[in-house]
Amino acid sequence: MTTLMLTDSSQTAVGDLSLLGLMQLVSPALPIGAFAWSQGLESAFELGWVNNEDQLGDWLEGVLEDGLTRCELPLLVRLQTAWSTNDNAGLVHWNQWLHATRETAELSDEDTRLGSALIRLLGSLELLPAEGRMPEDPGYVTVFAWAAHMRHVPVRQTLLGFAWAWLENQLAVACKAMPLGHTAAQRLTERLRPKLVHAVDQALTREDNELGPILPGLALASAHHETQYSRLFRS
């Protein structure tokens, strides 16, 4: 009985540390500069495509359904699995695949810079993988998957955490640039929380031939942002 109790306690401790590790990874306080990027949303405001709370909710639902569920979230599944199985070829393949999906210079730069910033942070915490395991030019999703694997975060929770961090960042952008009130941001959080769960459910079932974002509007907004005269964000 004592042995069983110790085992249960140990498992609980691992689960608690995994949860706290995920919370650390998705915290806005994580010093990787995610707050500096809007992923084209600032241009959507400038162009008049998104003007109010309801339109912002529609925009975010579209990006979630046609973007994250077909790209970042299912790629997290593959990358975290590759980390856990020492599949170096898989890591290289999916990291390169992600780079190829970035349709503008700003979106590509964001992915690379956030990945580099997270690597520097993990290095300062002595949490990097063994030398030679990280793919060349690792993107943010690739490094995020490593951090989740290293923290023993279950794959589903990794996806939920990543999606939550994306939503929080987009709402923070809207609060600064739209501007969106903080109460309105909370209403949108309530509206989109179930959508995040549904997005994770979809991402977990995607086959390889179903992957790839379908976001022409976001790509156009991001391309416009590269030459936008006055801006608060880097993308």
XYZ file of C-alpha atoms in Angstrom:
235
model
C 0.000 0.000 0.000
C 2.854 2.374 0.844
C 4.480 1.701 -2.525
C 1.229 2.424 -4.340
C 0.789 5.672 -2.471
C 4.318 6.768 -3.333
C 3.744 5.901 -6.981
C 0.503 7.869 -7.082
C 2.199 10.816 -5.389
C 5.068 10.700 -7.860
C 2.693 10.619 -10.828
C 0.755 13.552 -9.397
C 3.958 15.522 -8.973
C 4.959 14.865 -12.587
C 1.504 15.935 -13.761
C 1.634 19.098 -11.675
C 5.080 20.006 -12.963
C 3.951 19.370 -16.547
C 0.992 21.700 -16.073
C 3.172 24.392 -14.533
C 5.716 23.930 -17.328
C 2.985 24.455 -19.923
C 1.725 27.541 -18.090
C 5.265 28.924 -18.103
C 5.589 28.220 -21.825
C 2.348 30.006 -22.805
C 2.647 32.890 -20.342
C 2.684 36.421 -21.849
C 5.613 37.006 -19.491
C 7.770 34.538 -21.437
C 10.612 36.777 -22.706
C 10.581 35.872 -26.404
C 8.961 39.038 -27.803
C 5.683 37.513 -29.018
C 3.896 40.742 -28.083
C 5.685 42.543 -30.945
C 3.910 40.606 -33.703
C 0.287 40.908 -34.893
C 0.303 38.258 -37.676
C -1.322 40.659 -40.138
C -4.073 41.717 -37.749
C -2.845 45.319 -37.542
C -3.223 45.639 -41.311
C -6.711 44.150 -41.150
C -7.610 47.077 -38.893
C -5.823 49.599 -41.146
C -7.543 48.258 -44.282
C -10.975 48.390 -42.645
C -11.515 44.637 -42.872
C -11.980 44.363 -39.092
C -13.738 47.271 -37.370
C -15.529 45.951 -34.306
C -15.808 43.130 -31.795
C -18.010 40.880 -33.928
C -15.816 41.256 -37.012
C -12.734 40.515 -34.933
C -14.386 37.347 -33.617
C -15.177 36.281 -37.187
C -11.571 36.984 -38.278
C -10.111 34.983 -35.410
C -12.490 32.070 -35.996
C -11.434 32.016 -39.638
C -7.718 32.046 -38.824
C -8.260 29.312 -36.264
C -10.301 27.066 -38.565
C -8.393 27.566 -41.820
C -4.972 28.228 -40.313
C -4.070 26.745 -36.952
C -6.139 23.568 -37.369
C -4.417 22.868 -40.705
C -0.921 24.035 -39.904
C 0.554 24.846 -36.482
C -1.590 22.540 -34.348
C -1.255 19.317 -36.395
C 2.432 20.134 -36.880
C 2.848 20.297 -33.110
C 1.493 16.746 -32.954
C 4.049 15.562 -35.491
C 6.962 17.507 -34.063
C 6.361 16.549 -30.438
C 6.027 12.926 -31.528
C 9.280 13.220 -33.484
C 11.068 14.640 -30.439
C 9.778 11.831 -28.233
C 10.795 9.088 -30.705
C 14.182 10.576 -31.687
C 12.947 10.938 -35.267
C 15.517 13.460 -36.516
C 14.442 13.094 -40.134
C 10.875 13.905 -39.140
C 12.015 16.982 -37.235
C 13.917 18.294 -40.244
C 11.056 17.522 -42.649
C 8.303 19.200 -40.659
C 10.438 22.174 -39.672
C 11.191 22.799 -43.357
C 7.530 22.241 -44.232
C 6.523 24.935 -41.764
C 9.021 27.408 -43.220
C 7.550 26.745 -46.669
C 4.032 27.663 -45.509
C 5.006 31.203 -44.417
C 3.624 33.310 -47.272
C 5.240 36.664 -46.471
C 8.611 37.893 -45.267
C 7.089 39.105 -42.001
C 5.399 35.807 -41.170
C 8.609 33.933 -41.916
C 10.659 36.391 -39.871
C 8.279 36.073 -36.932
C 8.550 32.301 -36.880
C 12.354 32.351 -37.089
C 12.875 35.121 -34.544
C 10.497 33.644 -31.967
C 12.168 30.268 -32.418
C 15.588 31.825 -31.881
C 14.388 33.736 -28.831
C 12.933 30.592 -27.272
C 16.186 28.726 -27.954
C 18.171 31.461 -26.195
C 15.827 31.302 -23.229
C 15.976 27.508 -22.992
C 19.742 27.687 -23.290
C 19.944 30.081 -20.359
C 17.866 27.585 -18.360
C 20.028 24.644 -19.532
C 17.023 23.028 -21.184
C 18.215 22.603 -24.774
C 18.385 19.169 -26.465
C 21.691 17.454 -27.095
C 23.927 19.119 -29.657
C 22.973 18.244 -33.209
C 19.358 17.332 -32.451
C 17.781 20.730 -33.156
C 17.073 21.162 -36.897
C 18.773 23.950 -38.801
C 16.877 27.260 -38.571
C 14.278 25.909 -36.146
C 10.965 27.728 -36.179
C 8.936 28.656 -33.136
C 6.585 25.669 -33.439
C 9.526 23.260 -33.591
C 11.140 24.703 -30.463
C 7.777 24.911 -28.674
C 7.263 21.209 -29.376
C 10.673 20.436 -27.867
C 9.899 22.446 -24.731
C 6.551 20.677 -24.322
C 8.190 17.275 -24.805
C 10.934 18.110 -22.340
C 8.295 19.255 -19.810
C 6.356 15.965 -20.288
C 3.260 17.843 -21.428
C 0.662 15.550 -23.064
C 0.228 16.327 -26.754
C -3.390 17.457 -26.450
C -2.484 19.912 -23.699
C 0.405 21.186 -25.830
C -2.065 22.051 -28.585
C -4.511 23.682 -26.183
C -1.733 25.756 -24.648
C -0.389 26.885 -28.029
C -3.874 27.842 -29.236
C -4.570 29.707 -26.000
C -1.321 31.681 -26.291
C -2.205 32.580 -29.901
C -5.653 33.832 -28.868
C -4.314 35.872 -25.964
C -1.720 37.496 -28.184
C -4.250 38.370 -30.886
C -6.601 39.916 -28.343
C -3.716 41.883 -26.846
C -2.986 43.228 -30.338
C -6.623 44.266 -30.726
C -6.642 46.007 -27.351
C -3.699 48.140 -28.479
C -4.410 48.727 -32.153
C -8.168 48.479 -32.762
C -8.667 49.524 -29.968
C -10.672 46.803 -28.217
C -11.826 47.197 -24.625
C -10.710 44.645 -22.074
C -14.295 43.581 -21.314
C -14.901 43.020 -25.023
C -11.714 40.943 -25.115
C -13.115 38.760 -22.340
C -16.365 38.337 -24.255
C -14.371 37.155 -27.256
C -12.431 34.782 -25.033
C -15.714 33.249 -23.905
C -16.892 33.024 -27.515
C -13.700 31.383 -28.735
C -12.818 29.007 -25.893
C -15.048 26.234 -27.287
C -13.612 26.928 -30.748
C -10.111 26.258 -29.413
C -11.182 22.860 -28.124
C -12.837 22.042 -31.455
C -9.704 23.175 -33.301
C -7.564 20.807 -31.236
C -9.999 17.958 -31.908
C -9.713 18.633 -35.647
C -5.933 18.986 -35.581
C -5.504 15.641 -33.869
C -7.284 13.880 -36.750
C -5.634 15.643 -39.711
C -3.872 13.416 -42.211
C -0.694 14.631 -43.882
C -2.504 15.323 -47.166
C -4.970 17.605 -45.345
C -2.325 19.985 -44.037
C -1.660 23.522 -45.215
C -3.215 26.888 -44.277
C -5.975 28.388 -46.439
C -5.644 32.049 -45.452
C -5.380 34.318 -48.534
C -6.807 37.272 -46.603
C -4.239 36.980 -43.848
C -1.436 36.655 -46.405
C -2.625 39.816 -48.189
C -2.899 41.699 -44.895
C 0.587 40.588 -43.908
C 2.047 41.600 -47.289
C 0.397 45.004 -46.982
C 1.829 45.421 -43.496
C 5.375 45.186 -44.879
C 4.883 48.648 -46.428
C 2.308 50.094 -44.017
C 3.328 53.680 -43.240
C 2.600 53.775 -39.506
C 2.467 50.660 -37.351
C 2.815 49.393 -33.813
C 3.784 45.781 -34.581
C 6.429 43.988 -36.598
C 3.929 41.912 -38.592
